[in-house]
CSV table of C-alpha atoms and ligand atoms in Angstrom, one decimal:
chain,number,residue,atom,x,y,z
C,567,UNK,CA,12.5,-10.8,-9.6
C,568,UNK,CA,9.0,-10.1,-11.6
C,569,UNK,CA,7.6,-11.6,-8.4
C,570,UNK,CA,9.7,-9.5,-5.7
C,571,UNK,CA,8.5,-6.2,-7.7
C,572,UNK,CA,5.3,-6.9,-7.6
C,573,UNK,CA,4.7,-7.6,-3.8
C,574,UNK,CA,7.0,-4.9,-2.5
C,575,UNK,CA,4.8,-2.4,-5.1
C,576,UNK,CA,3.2,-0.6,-2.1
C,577,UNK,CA,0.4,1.0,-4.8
C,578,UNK,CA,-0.8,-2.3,-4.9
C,579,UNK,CA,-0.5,-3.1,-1.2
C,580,UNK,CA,-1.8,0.1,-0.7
C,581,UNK,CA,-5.4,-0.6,-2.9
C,582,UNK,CA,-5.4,-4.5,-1.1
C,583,UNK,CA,-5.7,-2.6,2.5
C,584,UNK,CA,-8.1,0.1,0.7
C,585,UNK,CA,-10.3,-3.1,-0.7
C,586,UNK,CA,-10.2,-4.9,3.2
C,587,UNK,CA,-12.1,-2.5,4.7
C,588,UNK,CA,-15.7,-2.5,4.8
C,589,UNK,CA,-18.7,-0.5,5.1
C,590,UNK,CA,-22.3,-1.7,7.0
C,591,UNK,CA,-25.1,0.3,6.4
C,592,UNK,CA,-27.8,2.1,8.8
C,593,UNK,CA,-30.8,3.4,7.2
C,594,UNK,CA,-33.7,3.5,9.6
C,595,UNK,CA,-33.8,7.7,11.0
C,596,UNK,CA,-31.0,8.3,8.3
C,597,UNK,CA,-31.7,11.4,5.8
C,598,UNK,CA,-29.7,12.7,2.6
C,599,UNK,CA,-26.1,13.7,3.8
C,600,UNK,CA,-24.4,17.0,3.0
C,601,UNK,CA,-21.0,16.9,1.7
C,602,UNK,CA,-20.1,20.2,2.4
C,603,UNK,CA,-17.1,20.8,4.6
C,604,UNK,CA,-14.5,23.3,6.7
C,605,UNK,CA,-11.2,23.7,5.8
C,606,UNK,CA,-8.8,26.2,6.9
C,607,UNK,CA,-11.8,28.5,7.7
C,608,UNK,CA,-13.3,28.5,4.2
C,609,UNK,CA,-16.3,26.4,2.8
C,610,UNK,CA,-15.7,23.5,0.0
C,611,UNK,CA,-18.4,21.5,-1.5
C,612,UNK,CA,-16.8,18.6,-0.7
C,613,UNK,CA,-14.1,16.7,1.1
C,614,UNK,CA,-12.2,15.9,-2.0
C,615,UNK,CA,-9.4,17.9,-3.0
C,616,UNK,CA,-7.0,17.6,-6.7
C,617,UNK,CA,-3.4,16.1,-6.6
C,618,UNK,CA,-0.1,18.1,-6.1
C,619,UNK,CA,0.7,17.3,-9.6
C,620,UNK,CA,3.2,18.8,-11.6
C,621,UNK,CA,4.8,18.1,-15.5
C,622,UNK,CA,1.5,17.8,-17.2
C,623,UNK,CA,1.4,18.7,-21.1
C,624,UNK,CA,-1.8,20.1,-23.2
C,625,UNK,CA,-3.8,17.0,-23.5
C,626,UNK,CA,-5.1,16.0,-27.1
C,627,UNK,CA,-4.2,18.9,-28.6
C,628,UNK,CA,-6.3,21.5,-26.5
C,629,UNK,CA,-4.9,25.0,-26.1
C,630,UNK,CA,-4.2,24.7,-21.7
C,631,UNK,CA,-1.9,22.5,-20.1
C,632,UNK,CA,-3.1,20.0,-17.8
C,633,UNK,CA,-2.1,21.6,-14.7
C,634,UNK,CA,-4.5,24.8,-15.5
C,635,UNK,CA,-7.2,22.4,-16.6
C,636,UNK,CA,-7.7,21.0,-13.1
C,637,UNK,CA,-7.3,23.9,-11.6
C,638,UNK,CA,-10.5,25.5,-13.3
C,639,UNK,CA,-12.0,22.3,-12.8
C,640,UNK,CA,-11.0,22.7,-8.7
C,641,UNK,CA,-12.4,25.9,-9.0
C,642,UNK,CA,-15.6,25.4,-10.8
C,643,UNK,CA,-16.2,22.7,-8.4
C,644,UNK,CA,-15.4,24.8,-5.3
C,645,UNK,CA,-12.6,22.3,-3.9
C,646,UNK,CA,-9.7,22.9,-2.4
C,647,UNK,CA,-6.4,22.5,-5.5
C,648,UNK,CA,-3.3,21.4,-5.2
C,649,UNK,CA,-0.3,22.1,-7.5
C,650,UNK,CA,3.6,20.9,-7.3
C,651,UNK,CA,6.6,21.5,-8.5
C,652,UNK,CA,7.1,24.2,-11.3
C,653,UNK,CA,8.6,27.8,-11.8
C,654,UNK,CA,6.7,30.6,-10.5
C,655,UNK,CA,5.4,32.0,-13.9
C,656,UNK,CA,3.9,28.9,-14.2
C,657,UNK,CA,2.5,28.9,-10.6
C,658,UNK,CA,1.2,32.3,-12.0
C,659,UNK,CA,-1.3,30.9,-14.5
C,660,UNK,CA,-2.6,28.9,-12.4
C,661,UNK,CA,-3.4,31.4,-9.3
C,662,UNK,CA,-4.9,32.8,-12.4
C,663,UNK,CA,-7.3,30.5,-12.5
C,664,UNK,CA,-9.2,32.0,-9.6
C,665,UNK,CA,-8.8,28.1,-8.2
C,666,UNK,CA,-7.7,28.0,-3.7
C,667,UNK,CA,-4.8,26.6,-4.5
C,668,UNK,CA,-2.2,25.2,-2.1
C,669,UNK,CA,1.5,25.4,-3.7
C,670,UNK,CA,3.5,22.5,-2.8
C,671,UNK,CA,7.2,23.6,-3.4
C,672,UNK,CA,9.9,20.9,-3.2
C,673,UNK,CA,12.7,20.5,-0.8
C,674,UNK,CA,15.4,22.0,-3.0
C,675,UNK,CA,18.8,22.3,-1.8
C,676,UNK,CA,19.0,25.6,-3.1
C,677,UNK,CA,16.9,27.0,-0.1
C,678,UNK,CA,16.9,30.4,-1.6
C,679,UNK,CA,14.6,29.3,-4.3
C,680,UNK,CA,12.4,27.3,-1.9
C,681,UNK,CA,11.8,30.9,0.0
C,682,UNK,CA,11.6,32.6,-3.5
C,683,UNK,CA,8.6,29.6,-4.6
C,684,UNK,CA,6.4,30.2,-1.3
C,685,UNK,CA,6.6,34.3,-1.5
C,686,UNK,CA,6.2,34.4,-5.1
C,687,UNK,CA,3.3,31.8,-4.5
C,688,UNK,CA,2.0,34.0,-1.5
C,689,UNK,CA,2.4,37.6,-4.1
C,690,UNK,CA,0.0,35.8,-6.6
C,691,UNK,CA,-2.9,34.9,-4.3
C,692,UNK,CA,-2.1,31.5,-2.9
C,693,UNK,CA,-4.4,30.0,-0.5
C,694,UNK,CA,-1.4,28.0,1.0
C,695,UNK,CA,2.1,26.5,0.9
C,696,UNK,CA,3.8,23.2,1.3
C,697,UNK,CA,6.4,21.1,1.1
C,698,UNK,CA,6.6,17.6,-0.1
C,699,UNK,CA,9.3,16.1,2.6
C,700,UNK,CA,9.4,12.5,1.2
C,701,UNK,CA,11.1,13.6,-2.1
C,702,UNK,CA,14.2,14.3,-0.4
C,703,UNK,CA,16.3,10.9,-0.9
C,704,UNK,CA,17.1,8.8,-3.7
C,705,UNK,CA,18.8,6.0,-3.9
C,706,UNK,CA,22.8,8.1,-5.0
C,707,UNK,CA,21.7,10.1,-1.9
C,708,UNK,CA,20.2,13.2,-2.2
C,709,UNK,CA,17.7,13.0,-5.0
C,710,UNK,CA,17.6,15.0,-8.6
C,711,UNK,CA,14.3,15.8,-9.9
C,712,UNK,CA,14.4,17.0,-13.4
C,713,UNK,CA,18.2,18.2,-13.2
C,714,UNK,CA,17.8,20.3,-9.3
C,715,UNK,CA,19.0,19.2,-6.2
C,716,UNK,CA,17.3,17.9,-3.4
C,717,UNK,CA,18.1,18.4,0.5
C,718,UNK,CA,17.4,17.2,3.6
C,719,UNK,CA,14.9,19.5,5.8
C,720,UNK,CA,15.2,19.8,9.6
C,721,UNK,CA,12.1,20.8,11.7
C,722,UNK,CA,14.0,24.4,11.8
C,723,UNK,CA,14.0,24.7,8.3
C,724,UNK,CA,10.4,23.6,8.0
C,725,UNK,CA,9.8,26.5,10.7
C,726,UNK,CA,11.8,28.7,8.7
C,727,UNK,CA,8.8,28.2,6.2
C,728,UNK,CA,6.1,28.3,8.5
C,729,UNK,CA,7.3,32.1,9.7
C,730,UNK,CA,8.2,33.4,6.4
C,731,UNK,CA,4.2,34.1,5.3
C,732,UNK,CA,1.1,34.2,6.8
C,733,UNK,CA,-0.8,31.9,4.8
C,734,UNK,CA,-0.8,27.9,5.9
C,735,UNK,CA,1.6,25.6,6.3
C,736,UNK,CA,1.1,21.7,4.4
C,737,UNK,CA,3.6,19.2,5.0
C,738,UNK,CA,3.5,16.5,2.7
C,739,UNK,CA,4.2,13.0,3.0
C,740,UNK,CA,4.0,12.2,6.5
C,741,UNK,CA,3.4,8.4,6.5
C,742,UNK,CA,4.6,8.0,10.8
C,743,UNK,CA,3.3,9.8,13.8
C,744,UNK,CA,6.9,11.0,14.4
C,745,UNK,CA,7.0,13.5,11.3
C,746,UNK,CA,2.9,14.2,12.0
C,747,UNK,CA,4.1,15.5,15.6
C,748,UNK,CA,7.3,16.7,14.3
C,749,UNK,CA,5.2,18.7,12.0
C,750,UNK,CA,2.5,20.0,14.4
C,751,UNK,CA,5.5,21.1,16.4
C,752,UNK,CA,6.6,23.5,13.4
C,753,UNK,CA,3.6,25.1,13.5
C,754,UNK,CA,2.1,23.3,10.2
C,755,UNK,CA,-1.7,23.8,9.7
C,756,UNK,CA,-2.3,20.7,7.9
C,757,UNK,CA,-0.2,17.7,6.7
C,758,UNK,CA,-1.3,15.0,4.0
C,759,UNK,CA,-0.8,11.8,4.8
C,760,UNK,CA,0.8,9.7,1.8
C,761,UNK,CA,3.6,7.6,0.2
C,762,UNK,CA,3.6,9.9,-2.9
C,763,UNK,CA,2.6,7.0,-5.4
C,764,UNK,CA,4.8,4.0,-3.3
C,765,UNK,CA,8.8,6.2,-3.1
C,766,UNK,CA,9.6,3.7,-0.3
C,767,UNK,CA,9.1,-0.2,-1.1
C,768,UNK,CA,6.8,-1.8,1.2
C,769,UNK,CA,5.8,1.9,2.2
C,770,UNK,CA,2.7,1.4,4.9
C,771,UNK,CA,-0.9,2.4,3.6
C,772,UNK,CA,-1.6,5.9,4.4
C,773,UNK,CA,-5.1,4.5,5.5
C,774,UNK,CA,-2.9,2.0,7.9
C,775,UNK,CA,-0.9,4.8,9.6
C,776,UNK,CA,-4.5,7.3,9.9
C,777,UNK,CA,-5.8,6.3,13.6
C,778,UNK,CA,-3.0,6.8,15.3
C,779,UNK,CA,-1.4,9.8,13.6
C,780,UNK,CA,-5.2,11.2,14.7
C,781,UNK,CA,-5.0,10.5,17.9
C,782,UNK,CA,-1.1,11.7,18.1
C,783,UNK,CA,-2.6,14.9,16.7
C,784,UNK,CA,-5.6,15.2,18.7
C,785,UNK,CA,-6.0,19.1,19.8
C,786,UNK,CA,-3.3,20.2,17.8
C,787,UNK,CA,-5.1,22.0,15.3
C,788,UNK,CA,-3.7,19.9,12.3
C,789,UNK,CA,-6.2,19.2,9.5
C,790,UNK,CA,-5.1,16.0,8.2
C,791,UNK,CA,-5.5,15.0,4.0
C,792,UNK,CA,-5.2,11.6,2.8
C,793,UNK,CA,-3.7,10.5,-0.7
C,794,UNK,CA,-2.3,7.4,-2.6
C,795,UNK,CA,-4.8,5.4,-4.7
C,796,UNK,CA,-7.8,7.7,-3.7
C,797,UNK,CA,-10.1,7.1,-6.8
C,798,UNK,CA,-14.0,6.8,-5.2
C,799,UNK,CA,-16.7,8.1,-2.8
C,800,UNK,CA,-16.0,4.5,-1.0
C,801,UNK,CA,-12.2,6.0,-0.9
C,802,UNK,CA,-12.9,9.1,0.5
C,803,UNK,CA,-15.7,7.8,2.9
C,804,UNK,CA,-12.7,5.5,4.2
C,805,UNK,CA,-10.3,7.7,4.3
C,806,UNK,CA,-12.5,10.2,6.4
C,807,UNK,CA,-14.2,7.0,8.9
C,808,UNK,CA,-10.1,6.4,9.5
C,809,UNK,CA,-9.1,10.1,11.0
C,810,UNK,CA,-8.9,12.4,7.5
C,811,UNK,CA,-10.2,15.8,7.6
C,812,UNK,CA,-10.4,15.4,3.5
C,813,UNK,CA,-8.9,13.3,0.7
C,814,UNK,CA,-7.1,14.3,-2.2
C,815,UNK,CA,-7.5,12.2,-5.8
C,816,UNK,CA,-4.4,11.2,-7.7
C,817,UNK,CA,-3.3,9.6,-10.8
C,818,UNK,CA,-7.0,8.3,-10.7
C,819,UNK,CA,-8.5,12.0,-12.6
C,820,UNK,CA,-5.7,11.1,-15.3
C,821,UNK,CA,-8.0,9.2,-17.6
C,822,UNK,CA,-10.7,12.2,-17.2
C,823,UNK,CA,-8.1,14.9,-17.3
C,824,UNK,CA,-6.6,14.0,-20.5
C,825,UNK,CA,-9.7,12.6,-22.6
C,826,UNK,CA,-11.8,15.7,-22.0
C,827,UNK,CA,-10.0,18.2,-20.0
C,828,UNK,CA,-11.6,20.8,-17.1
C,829,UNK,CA,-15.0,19.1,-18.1
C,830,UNK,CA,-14.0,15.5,-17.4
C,831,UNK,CA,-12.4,16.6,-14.5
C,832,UNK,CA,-15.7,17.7,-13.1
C,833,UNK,CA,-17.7,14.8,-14.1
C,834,UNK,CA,-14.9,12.3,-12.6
C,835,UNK,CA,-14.8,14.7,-9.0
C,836,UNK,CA,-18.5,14.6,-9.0
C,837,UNK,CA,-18.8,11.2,-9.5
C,838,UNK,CA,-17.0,10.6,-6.4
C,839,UNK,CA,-19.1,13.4,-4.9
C,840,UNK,CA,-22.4,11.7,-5.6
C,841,UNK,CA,-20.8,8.2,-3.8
C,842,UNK,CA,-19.7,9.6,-1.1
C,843,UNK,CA,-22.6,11.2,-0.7
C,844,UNK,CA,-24.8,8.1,-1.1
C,845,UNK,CA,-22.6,6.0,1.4
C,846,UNK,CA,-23.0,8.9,3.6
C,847,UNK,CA,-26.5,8.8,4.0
C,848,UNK,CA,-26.5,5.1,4.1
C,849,UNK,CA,-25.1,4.9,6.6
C,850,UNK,CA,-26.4,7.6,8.6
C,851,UNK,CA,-23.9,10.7,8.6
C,852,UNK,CA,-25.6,13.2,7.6
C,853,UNK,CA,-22.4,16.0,7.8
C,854,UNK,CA,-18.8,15.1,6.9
C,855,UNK,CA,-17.4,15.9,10.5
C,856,UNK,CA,-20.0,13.0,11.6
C,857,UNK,CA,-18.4,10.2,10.1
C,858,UNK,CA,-16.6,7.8,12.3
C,859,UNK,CA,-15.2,4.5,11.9
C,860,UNK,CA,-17.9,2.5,13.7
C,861,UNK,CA,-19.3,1.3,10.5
C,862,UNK,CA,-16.4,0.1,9.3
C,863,UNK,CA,-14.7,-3.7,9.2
C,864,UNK,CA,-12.0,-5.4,7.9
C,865,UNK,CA,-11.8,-8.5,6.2
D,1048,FMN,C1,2.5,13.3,-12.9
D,1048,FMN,C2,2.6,13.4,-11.4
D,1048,FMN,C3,3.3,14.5,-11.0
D,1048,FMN,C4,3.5,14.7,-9.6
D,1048,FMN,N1,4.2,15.8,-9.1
D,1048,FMN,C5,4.3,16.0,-7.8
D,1048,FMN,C6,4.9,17.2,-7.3
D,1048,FMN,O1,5.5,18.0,-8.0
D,1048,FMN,N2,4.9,17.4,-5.9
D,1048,FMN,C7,4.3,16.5,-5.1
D,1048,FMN,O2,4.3,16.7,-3.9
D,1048,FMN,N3,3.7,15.3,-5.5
D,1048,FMN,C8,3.7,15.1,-6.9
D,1048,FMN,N4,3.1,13.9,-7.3
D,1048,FMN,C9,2.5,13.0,-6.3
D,1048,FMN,C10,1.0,13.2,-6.1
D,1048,FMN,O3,0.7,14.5,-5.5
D,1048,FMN,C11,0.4,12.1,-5.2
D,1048,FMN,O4,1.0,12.2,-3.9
D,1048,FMN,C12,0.6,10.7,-5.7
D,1048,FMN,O5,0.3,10.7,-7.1
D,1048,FMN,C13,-0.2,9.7,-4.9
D,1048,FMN,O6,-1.5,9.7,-5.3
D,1048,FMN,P1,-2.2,8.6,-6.4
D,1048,FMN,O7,-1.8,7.2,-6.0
D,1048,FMN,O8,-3.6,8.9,-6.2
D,1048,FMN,O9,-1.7,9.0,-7.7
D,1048,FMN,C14,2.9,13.7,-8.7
D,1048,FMN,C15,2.3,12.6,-9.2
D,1048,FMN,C16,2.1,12.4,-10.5
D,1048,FMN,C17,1.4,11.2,-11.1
């Protein structure tokens, strides 16, 4: 059994694919790259984007919860955050941070309060809502999350969502090109590609599933995120090589986050800043939208 759990553990099968591929390098007429980059017609200093985290506490006894920490840390940094599942007073403080922040509300069954989330979210300055579709099932059926009721979504639901503001559309956790196109057919501006930290054994490698839910998406207008095990430049530079328009970080800011708050948050994003930056430029993309797989292998 010990041995069954940790093969079917797709976190780790997830890093092993990560760790195959490969990067060559170009220097000769390369320059410094510029990590700047587009998204949803604003500028971002990076391609690199916070988690849709949710349930975070006030870390070693400082006054903000972890959730607003980031946030001013997205903001300071000028990247695009994400949040997840809370009330809407506590959505509140953190549109109050000033961060763009995209408010990922979960598939509850009680659809009036999913409606409720994304207005609320749009009244207080959002910069976009989403859903995260792969927390719908658990293994009794329809899953709980901290005592509410999940339910399945149909593409006419998710439409429902896309119509009810004006602001962007995210679906999250697409992992096939059937929900990608499904989603692109509901009018979504962007989905992010994940298995939201391995819900499915054996769930495929986001990474895996990029090329062709790029090329299924090809003229749609969809930007495309990548997360699950994100934690580097390398990461990012793969993730971007493989289809992504950007890449968001996960449990991998934790360490940061809760040893020294909004500031370790910035030195941990900026770390992967300055790598993908130097990768970047060696190997001769000196913008974000240049980078294509051509340097890349796999073992
Ligand atoms: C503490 C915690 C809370 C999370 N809460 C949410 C949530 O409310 N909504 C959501 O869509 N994803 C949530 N996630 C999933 C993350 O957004 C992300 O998809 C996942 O952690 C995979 O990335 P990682 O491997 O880099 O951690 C949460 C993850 C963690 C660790």
């Amino acid at each position: 059994m010990e041995n069954y759990k940790r093969i079917s553990d797709p976190n780790i099968i997830t890093e092993k694919y990560m760790d195959s591929i490969l990067i060559e390098s170009r220097y000769i007429d390369s320059v410094k790259a510029d990590t700047e980059t587009e998204f949803f017609g604003e500028k971002f200093s990076m391609p690199v984007m916070t988690p849709a985290f949710s349930h975070l506490g006030k870390h070693a006894g400082r006054e903000k919860n972890g959730l607003v920490e980031y946030s001013e840390a997205a903001r300071d940094l000028n990247i695009l955050n994400f949040c997840g599942m809370m009330e809407n007073d506590q959505f509140k403080e953190i549109a109050d941070t000033g961060a763009k922040t995209v408010r990922i509300v979960k598939p509850y069954a009680d659809n009036g309060k999913v409606k409720d989330q994304m207005l609320f979210a749009k009244s207080v300055g959002a910069f976009a809502i989403g859903m995260d579709i792969d927390h719908i099932f658990g293994h009794e059926g329809y899953d709980v999350v901290v005592g509410e009721e999940m339910s399945f979504q149909t593409a006419e639901m998710l439409h429902s969502y896309v119509e009810l503001t004006d602001l962007p559309f995210v679906v999250k956790g697409v992992l096939s090109v059937a929900d990608a196109v499904k989603s692109a057919d509901i009018g979504a501006k962007a989905i992010i590609v994940s298995h939201h930290h391995g819900r499915v054994p054996y769930a495929v490698p986001p990474m895996m599933v990029l090329p062709e839910i790029k090329d299924a998406l090809e003229g749609r207008d969809v930007k495309i995120i990548v997360d699950c095990g994100i934690a580097s430049g390398a990461d990012v530079f793969k993730a971007i090589a493989l289809g992504a328009d950007a890449a968001a970080v996960g449990r991998s800011m934790l360490p940061a986050l809760e040893s020294e708050g909004s500031e370790g948050v910035k030195k941990f994003i900026g770390g992967v800043q300055s790598e993908l930056r130097y990768i970047m430029s060696s190997t001769g993309f000196e913008k974000v939208s240049d980078i294509d797989s051509s340097v890349l292998y796999e073992l």
